[in-house]
mmCIF file of C-alpha atoms in Angstrom:
data_model
loop_
_atom_site.group_PDB
_atom_site.id
_atom_site.type_symbol
_atom_site.label_atom_id
_atom_site.label_comp_id
_atom_site.label_asym_id
_atom_site.label_seq_id
_atom_site.Cartn_x
_atom_site.Cartn_y
_atom_site.Cartn_z
ATOM 1 C CA MET A 25 -55.684 36.409 12.155
ATOM 2 C CA LYS A 26 -55.829 32.605 11.465
ATOM 3 C CA LYS A 27 -54.972 33.175 7.705
ATOM 4 C CA LYS A 28 -52.056 35.375 8.459
ATOM 5 C CA VAL A 29 -50.777 32.736 11.200
ATOM 6 C CA MET A 30 -51.051 29.730 8.481
ATOM 7 C CA SER A 31 -49.909 32.058 5.561
ATOM 8 C CA LEU A 32 -47.175 32.464 7.550
ATOM 9 C CA PHE A 33 -46.422 28.709 8.133
ATOM 10 C CA PHE A 34 -46.659 27.937 5.031
ATOM 11 C CA VAL A 35 -43.811 30.706 3.699
ATOM 12 C CA VAL A 36 -41.436 28.848 6.527
ATOM 13 C CA SER A 37 -42.224 25.375 5.695
ATOM 14 C CA SER A 38 -41.717 26.265 1.955
ATOM 15 C CA PHE A 39 -38.499 27.710 3.366
ATOM 16 C CA LEU A 40 -37.576 24.924 5.507
ATOM 17 C CA CYS A 41 -38.326 22.238 2.261
ATOM 18 C CA PHE A 42 -36.297 24.460 -0.429
ATOM 19 C CA SER A 43 -33.579 24.972 2.370
ATOM 20 C CA GLN A 44 -33.118 21.096 2.467
ATOM 21 C CA SER A 45 -33.483 20.319 -1.421
ATOM 22 C CA ASN A 46 -30.812 22.592 -1.862
ATOM 23 C CA ASP A 47 -28.232 21.300 0.891
ATOM 24 C CA THR A 48 -25.376 22.403 -1.371
ATOM 25 C CA ILE A 49 -21.374 22.293 -0.449
ATOM 26 C CA ARG A 50 -19.288 24.487 -3.186
ATOM 27 C CA VAL A 51 -15.986 22.527 -2.211
ATOM 28 C CA ASP A 52 -13.084 24.845 -1.209
ATOM 29 C CA ALA A 53 -9.940 23.918 0.552
ATOM 30 C CA SER A 54 -11.907 24.342 3.857
ATOM 31 C CA LYS A 55 -14.130 21.608 3.166
ATOM 32 C CA VAL A 56 -11.943 18.557 2.943
ATOM 33 C CA ASN A 57 -10.676 16.589 5.874
ATOM 34 C CA THR A 58 -7.203 14.586 4.549
ATOM 35 C CA SER A 59 -6.637 13.197 7.959
ATOM 36 C CA VAL A 60 -9.150 10.418 6.930
ATOM 37 C CA LEU A 61 -6.765 8.984 4.174
ATOM 38 C CA ILE A 62 -5.280 5.698 4.618
ATOM 39 C CA THR A 63 -1.681 5.751 4.020
ATOM 40 C CA GLY A 64 -0.104 2.852 1.992
ATOM 41 C CA THR A 65 -1.236 0.637 -1.002
ATOM 42 C CA HIS A 66 -4.699 0.174 -2.036
ATOM 43 C CA ARG A 67 -5.771 -2.372 -5.166
ATOM 44 C CA TYR A 68 -9.108 -1.901 -6.911
ATOM 45 C CA LEU A 69 -10.232 -4.750 -9.946
ATOM 46 C CA VAL A 70 -11.687 -2.799 -13.074
ATOM 47 C CA TYR A 71 -13.821 -4.380 -15.547
ATOM 48 C CA PHE A 72 -16.542 -3.385 -18.113
ATOM 49 C CA ARG A 73 -19.974 -5.492 -19.119
ATOM 50 C CA MET A 74 -21.299 -4.300 -22.308
ATOM 51 C CA SER A 75 -24.631 -5.491 -22.010
ATOM 52 C CA LYS A 76 -26.781 -6.802 -18.884
ATOM 53 C CA ASN A 77 -25.804 -10.393 -19.242
ATOM 54 C CA ALA A 78 -22.715 -10.261 -21.275
ATOM 55 C CA ALA A 79 -19.368 -11.936 -19.611
ATOM 56 C CA ARG A 80 -16.889 -9.165 -17.743
ATOM 57 C CA THR A 81 -14.150 -8.052 -20.015
ATOM 58 C CA MET A 82 -11.385 -5.215 -20.393
ATOM 59 C CA THR A 83 -10.401 -6.341 -16.723
ATOM 60 C CA GLN A 84 -7.667 -3.956 -15.215
ATOM 61 C CA PHE A 85 -5.801 -3.694 -11.866
ATOM 62 C CA TRP A 86 -5.358 -0.740 -10.641
ATOM 63 C CA THR A 87 -2.579 -0.005 -7.768
ATOM 64 C CA ARG A 88 -2.542 3.418 -5.697
ATOM 65 C CA THR A 89 -0.315 4.251 -3.192
ATOM 66 C CA ILE A 90 -0.766 6.927 -0.750
ATOM 67 C CA GLU A 91 2.187 8.507 1.333
ATOM 68 C CA LYS A 92 2.486 11.425 3.453
ATOM 69 C CA THR A 93 5.869 13.261 3.368
ATOM 70 C CA VAL A 94 7.755 16.627 3.030
ATOM 71 C CA GLU A 95 8.946 17.944 -0.256
ATOM 72 C CA ASN A 96 10.806 21.457 -0.401
ATOM 73 C CA GLY A 97 10.011 21.913 3.434
ATOM 74 C CA LYS A 98 5.753 21.624 2.387
ATOM 75 C CA GLN A 99 3.696 18.547 3.609
ATOM 76 C CA VAL A 100 2.494 16.947 0.993
ATOM 77 C CA LEU A 101 0.598 13.802 -0.295
ATOM 78 C CA VAL A 102 2.380 12.010 -3.202
ATOM 79 C CA ILE A 103 -0.213 9.392 -4.852
ATOM 80 C CA LYS A 104 1.049 7.081 -6.989
ATOM 81 C CA GLN A 105 -1.397 5.003 -9.347
ATOM 82 C CA GLU A 106 -0.514 2.191 -11.843
ATOM 83 C CA TRP A 107 -2.650 0.682 -13.955
ATOM 84 C CA GLU A 108 -2.255 -3.115 -15.752
ATOM 85 C CA ASP A 109 -4.465 -5.198 -17.952
ATOM 86 C CA LYS A 110 -3.981 -8.519 -18.550
ATOM 87 C CA ASP A 111 -0.175 -8.890 -19.657
ATOM 88 C CA THR A 112 1.076 -5.045 -19.384
ATOM 89 C CA ILE A 113 1.075 -1.506 -17.552
ATOM 90 C CA VAL A 114 -0.872 0.693 -19.530
ATOM 91 C CA HIS A 115 -1.158 3.758 -17.111
ATOM 92 C CA ASN A 116 0.881 5.271 -14.284
ATOM 93 C CA THR A 117 0.892 8.615 -12.484
ATOM 94 C CA THR A 118 2.778 10.425 -9.239
ATOM 95 C CA SER A 119 0.762 13.216 -8.080
ATOM 96 C CA VAL A 120 1.775 15.654 -5.419
ATOM 97 C CA CYS A 121 -0.897 17.829 -3.202
ATOM 98 C CA ASP A 122 -0.884 19.888 -0.284
ATOM 99 C CA ALA A 123 -1.106 17.561 2.639
ATOM 100 C CA LEU A 124 -3.666 19.811 4.242
ATOM 101 C CA THR A 125 -5.899 20.864 1.382
ATOM 102 C CA MET A 126 -5.462 18.665 -1.813
ATOM 103 C CA GLN A 127 -4.816 21.427 -3.980
ATOM 104 C CA PRO A 128 -2.698 19.964 -6.904
ATOM 105 C CA LEU A 129 1.125 20.330 -6.466
ATOM 106 C CA SER A 130 2.112 18.688 -9.666
ATOM 107 C CA HIS A 131 0.722 15.537 -11.938
ATOM 108 C CA LYS A 132 3.187 13.261 -14.209
ATOM 109 C CA SER A 133 1.528 10.719 -15.959
ATOM 110 C CA TRP A 134 2.444 8.060 -18.654
ATOM 111 C CA TRP A 135 -0.127 6.274 -20.926
ATOM 112 C CA LYS A 136 1.236 3.814 -23.098
ATOM 113 C CA GLY A 137 0.745 4.653 -27.119
ATOM 114 C CA ARG A 138 0.252 8.276 -25.861
ATOM 115 C CA GLY A 139 3.506 8.952 -23.699
ATOM 116 C CA THR A 140 4.554 11.331 -20.884
ATOM 117 C CA THR A 141 2.548 14.662 -19.738
ATOM 118 C CA GLU A 142 4.299 16.757 -17.046
ATOM 119 C CA VAL A 143 2.227 19.467 -14.736
ATOM 120 C CA ASN A 144 3.946 21.608 -12.465
ATOM 121 C CA PHE A 145 0.995 24.146 -11.058
ATOM 122 C CA THR A 146 3.513 25.875 -8.426
ATOM 123 C CA ALA A 147 6.139 26.981 -11.695
ATOM 124 C CA ASN A 148 3.261 26.910 -14.321
ATOM 125 C CA VAL A 149 4.764 24.418 -16.658
ATOM 126 C CA PHE A 150 3.159 21.988 -18.670
ATOM 127 C CA MET A 151 5.067 19.416 -20.614
ATOM 128 C CA PHE A 152 4.149 16.964 -23.082
ATOM 129 C CA ASN A 153 6.331 14.049 -23.875
ATOM 130 C CA GLY A 154 9.539 16.020 -22.800
ATOM 131 C CA THR A 155 8.762 19.443 -24.659
ATOM 132 C CA ALA A 156 7.457 22.684 -22.838
ATOM 133 C CA VAL A 157 3.663 23.876 -23.864
ATOM 134 C CA THR A 158 3.092 27.255 -23.910
ATOM 135 C CA ALA A 159 0.491 29.507 -24.904
ATOM 136 C CA ALA A 160 2.422 30.214 -28.477
ATOM 137 C CA ASP A 161 1.903 26.690 -29.530
ATOM 138 C CA THR A 162 -0.148 26.426 -32.660
ATOM 139 C CA LEU A 163 -0.776 22.508 -32.987
ATOM 140 C CA LYS A 164 -4.770 22.392 -31.924
ATOM 141 C CA ASN A 165 -4.693 19.418 -29.304
ATOM 142 C CA LEU A 166 -1.567 20.963 -27.813
ATOM 143 C CA LYS A 167 -3.064 24.322 -27.541
ATOM 144 C CA THR A 168 -6.206 22.974 -25.903
ATOM 145 C CA MET A 169 -4.478 21.144 -23.381
ATOM 146 C CA TYR A 170 -2.569 24.047 -22.331
ATOM 147 C CA LYS A 171 -5.753 26.295 -22.101
ATOM 148 C CA ALA A 172 -7.203 23.639 -20.104
ATOM 149 C CA PHE A 173 -4.285 23.800 -17.652
ATOM 150 C CA GLN A 174 -4.145 27.479 -17.514
ATOM 151 C CA SER A 175 -8.184 27.548 -16.110
ATOM 152 C CA ALA A 176 -6.890 25.778 -13.246
ATOM 153 C CA GLN A 177 -4.005 28.051 -12.393
ATOM 154 C CA GLY A 178 -4.195 30.474 -9.498
ATOM 155 C CA ARG A 179 -7.936 28.808 -8.742
ATOM 156 C CA TYR A 180 -8.407 26.028 -6.011
ATOM 157 C CA SER A 181 -8.963 22.663 -7.874
ATOM 158 C CA LEU A 182 -8.797 19.062 -7.103
ATOM 159 C CA ASN A 183 -7.188 16.485 -9.339
ATOM 160 C CA TRP A 184 -9.994 14.442 -10.946
ATOM 161 C CA ASN A 185 -7.166 11.898 -11.524
ATOM 162 C CA LEU A 186 -7.574 11.213 -7.450
ATOM 163 C CA ASP A 187 -11.370 11.424 -7.570
ATOM 164 C CA LEU A 188 -10.791 7.798 -5.088
ATOM 165 C CA GLU A 189 -8.485 9.539 -3.095
ATOM 166 C CA VAL A 190 -11.063 12.922 -2.987
ATOM 167 C CA PHE A 191 -14.464 11.611 -1.771
ATOM 168 C CA PRO A 192 -13.272 10.109 1.355
ATOM 169 C CA ALA A 193 -11.903 13.700 2.286
ATOM 170 C CA LEU A 194 -15.745 15.285 2.042
ATOM 171 C CA LEU A 195 -17.971 16.048 4.575
ATOM 172 C CA TYR A 196 -20.640 13.694 4.421
ATOM 173 C CA ARG A 197 -24.311 14.209 5.287
ATOM 174 C CA LYS A 198 -27.406 12.556 3.812
ATOM 175 C CA GLY A 199 -28.687 14.683 0.759
ATOM 176 C CA VAL A 200 -25.982 16.975 0.549
ATOM 177 C CA THR A 201 -24.558 17.988 -3.390
ATOM 178 C CA PHE A 202 -20.878 18.384 -3.627
ATOM 179 C CA LEU A 203 -19.924 21.095 -6.287
ATOM 180 C CA ILE A 204 -15.837 19.824 -6.323
ATOM 181 C CA PRO A 205 -13.742 21.997 -8.884
ATOM 182 C CA PHE A 206 -12.207 19.266 -10.799
ATOM 183 C CA TYR A 207 -9.545 19.452 -13.442
ATOM 184 C CA ASP A 208 -7.779 16.064 -14.488
ATOM 185 C CA PRO A 209 -3.842 17.385 -15.686
ATOM 186 C CA GLY A 210 -2.489 16.789 -19.034
ATOM 187 C CA ILE A 211 -6.087 16.373 -20.795
ATOM 188 C CA SER A 212 -7.926 18.876 -22.932
ATOM 189 C CA THR A 213 -11.070 19.493 -20.443
ATOM 190 C CA PRO A 214 -10.706 23.046 -18.206
ATOM 191 C CA LEU A 215 -11.648 22.823 -14.406
ATOM 192 C CA MET A 216 -15.060 22.512 -13.841
ATOM 193 C CA GLU A 217 -17.665 22.042 -11.065
ATOM 194 C CA VAL A 218 -19.092 18.667 -11.015
ATOM 195 C CA ALA A 219 -22.155 17.821 -8.986
ATOM 196 C CA TYR A 220 -21.802 14.873 -7.054
ATOM 197 C CA THR A 221 -24.976 14.312 -4.774
ATOM 198 C CA VAL A 222 -25.245 11.852 -1.596
ATOM 199 C CA THR A 223 -28.503 10.061 -2.539
ATOM 200 C CA GLY A 224 -28.826 7.729 0.292
ATOM 201 C CA SER A 225 -27.054 4.673 2.371
ATOM 202 C CA ALA A 226 -26.647 0.897 1.404
ATOM 203 C CA VAL A 227 -25.145 -2.109 3.351
ATOM 204 C CA LEU A 228 -22.354 -3.966 1.437
ATOM 205 C CA SER A 229 -21.610 -7.538 2.476
ATOM 206 C CA GLY A 230 -17.558 -8.436 3.220
ATOM 207 C CA TYR A 231 -15.337 -11.732 4.409
ATOM 208 C CA ASP A 232 -16.745 -13.287 7.452
ATOM 209 C CA ASN A 233 -20.255 -11.944 6.663
ATOM 210 C CA ARG A 234 -19.231 -8.405 7.685
ATOM 211 C CA LYS A 235 -21.720 -5.847 6.850
ATOM 212 C CA VAL A 236 -20.420 -2.732 5.678
ATOM 213 C CA ASP A 237 -22.481 0.645 5.960
ATOM 214 C CA CYS A 238 -21.962 2.997 3.244
ATOM 215 C CA TRP A 239 -22.826 6.146 1.647
ATOM 216 C CA LEU A 240 -24.271 6.327 -1.819
ATOM 217 C CA LEU A 241 -22.376 9.021 -3.881
ATOM 218 C CA THR A 242 -23.992 9.737 -7.373
ATOM 219 C CA HIS A 243 -22.877 11.732 -10.150
ATOM 220 C CA GLU A 244 -25.146 11.757 -13.681
ATOM 221 C CA SER A 245 -24.512 13.272 -16.837
ATOM 222 C CA LYS A 246 -26.338 12.493 -20.223
ATOM 223 C CA GLY A 247 -25.880 8.762 -21.021
ATOM 224 C CA ASN A 248 -23.859 8.470 -17.645
ATOM 225 C CA LYS A 249 -24.986 7.481 -14.206
ATOM 226 C CA GLU A 250 -21.872 6.879 -11.570
ATOM 227 C CA VAL A 251 -22.798 5.320 -8.096
ATOM 228 C CA PHE A 252 -19.776 5.334 -5.639
ATOM 229 C CA TRP A 253 -20.046 3.138 -2.352
ATOM 230 C CA ILE A 254 -18.144 4.995 0.680
ATOM 231 C CA SER A 255 -17.589 3.274 4.013
ATOM 232 C CA LYS A 256 -18.982 5.289 6.724
ATOM 233 C CA LYS A 257 -16.768 4.220 9.144
ATOM 234 C CA THR A 258 -12.994 4.359 6.750
ATOM 235 C CA LYS A 259 -14.361 6.546 4.615
ATOM 236 C CA GLU A 260 -12.839 4.702 1.521
ATOM 237 C CA VAL A 261 -14.261 4.496 -1.914
ATOM 238 C CA LEU A 262 -15.268 0.465 -2.002
ATOM 239 C CA LYS A 263 -17.350 0.252 -5.163
ATOM 240 C CA LEU A 264 -18.569 1.781 -8.179
ATOM 241 C CA GLU A 265 -21.196 1.321 -10.767
ATOM 242 C CA GLN A 266 -21.304 2.976 -13.539
ATOM 243 C CA GLU A 267 -24.255 3.071 -16.074
ATOM 244 C CA PHE A 268 -23.281 4.535 -19.434
ATOM 245 C CA GLY A 269 -25.296 3.859 -23.179
ATOM 246 C CA LYS A 270 -28.201 1.787 -23.420
ATOM 247 C CA GLU A 271 -26.676 -1.660 -21.212
ATOM 248 C CA SER A 272 -23.010 -1.041 -20.619
ATOM 249 C CA ALA A 273 -21.526 -0.707 -17.375
ATOM 250 C CA ARG A 274 -18.076 -0.157 -15.932
ATOM 251 C CA TYR A 275 -17.506 -1.386 -12.237
ATOM 252 C CA LYS A 276 -14.481 -0.653 -9.637
ATOM 253 C CA ILE A 277 -14.075 -2.935 -6.585
ATOM 254 C CA LYS A 278 -11.659 -2.222 -4.136
ATOM 255 C CA LEU A 279 -9.795 -5.492 -3.130
ATOM 256 C CA PRO A 280 -9.464 -6.567 0.608
ATOM 257 C CA PHE A 281 -5.240 -7.375 0.055
ATOM 258 C CA SER A 282 -2.710 -5.384 -1.595
ATOM 259 C CA ASN A 283 -0.204 -8.325 -2.681
#
């Protein structure tokens, strides 16, 4: 009898450990909370270090504006971005999402030296530099981009270009792994289910010696590790530390003022 009880205890304990170590949320429309998003203008300082003690380089300022509005009778989020380097604008986007689920509705982006991409998920339209792209296109890069766009059609997805807005809307708890259906509109990579894990907590020190308790959200792939610091109070992404290669790193730091 004693052996049976011990055996049962071992099975139950093993199940609990397995369950805790496999705490996974497959993100869908019911697993986001857009009410936490803070409307208005937000700015980030972005820079690289190509080795541990190297000077900061490739500095950019990212301005991101979140607006809740109505388009065609539908409650939507309109998120605009503008990326500046030292003397010019290099990238801007306008993304429209469902206000409740963050399902992408449209995305228009411009890159310096590349041109404009427009994606309309509702109308199933993909345009590159003003010309409609279809399945009949034979140019390799256009065909690949269009195929990637079609991978997200008719499915729930989230705009990977809006990761700094998506992460605040997730439902955090220690140890959870989010499987996020990300698609970056206009590029050649199809919709992917990408894993991000809450690996712990840490404290950032701010102005007036204010301590900000944060979740650490980690994503790793070959040769790449990203750690996002997300405020437990406001849900904002306050910092990114991204390591790639042997010693190279990229940083994003949320600025406290938006002037």
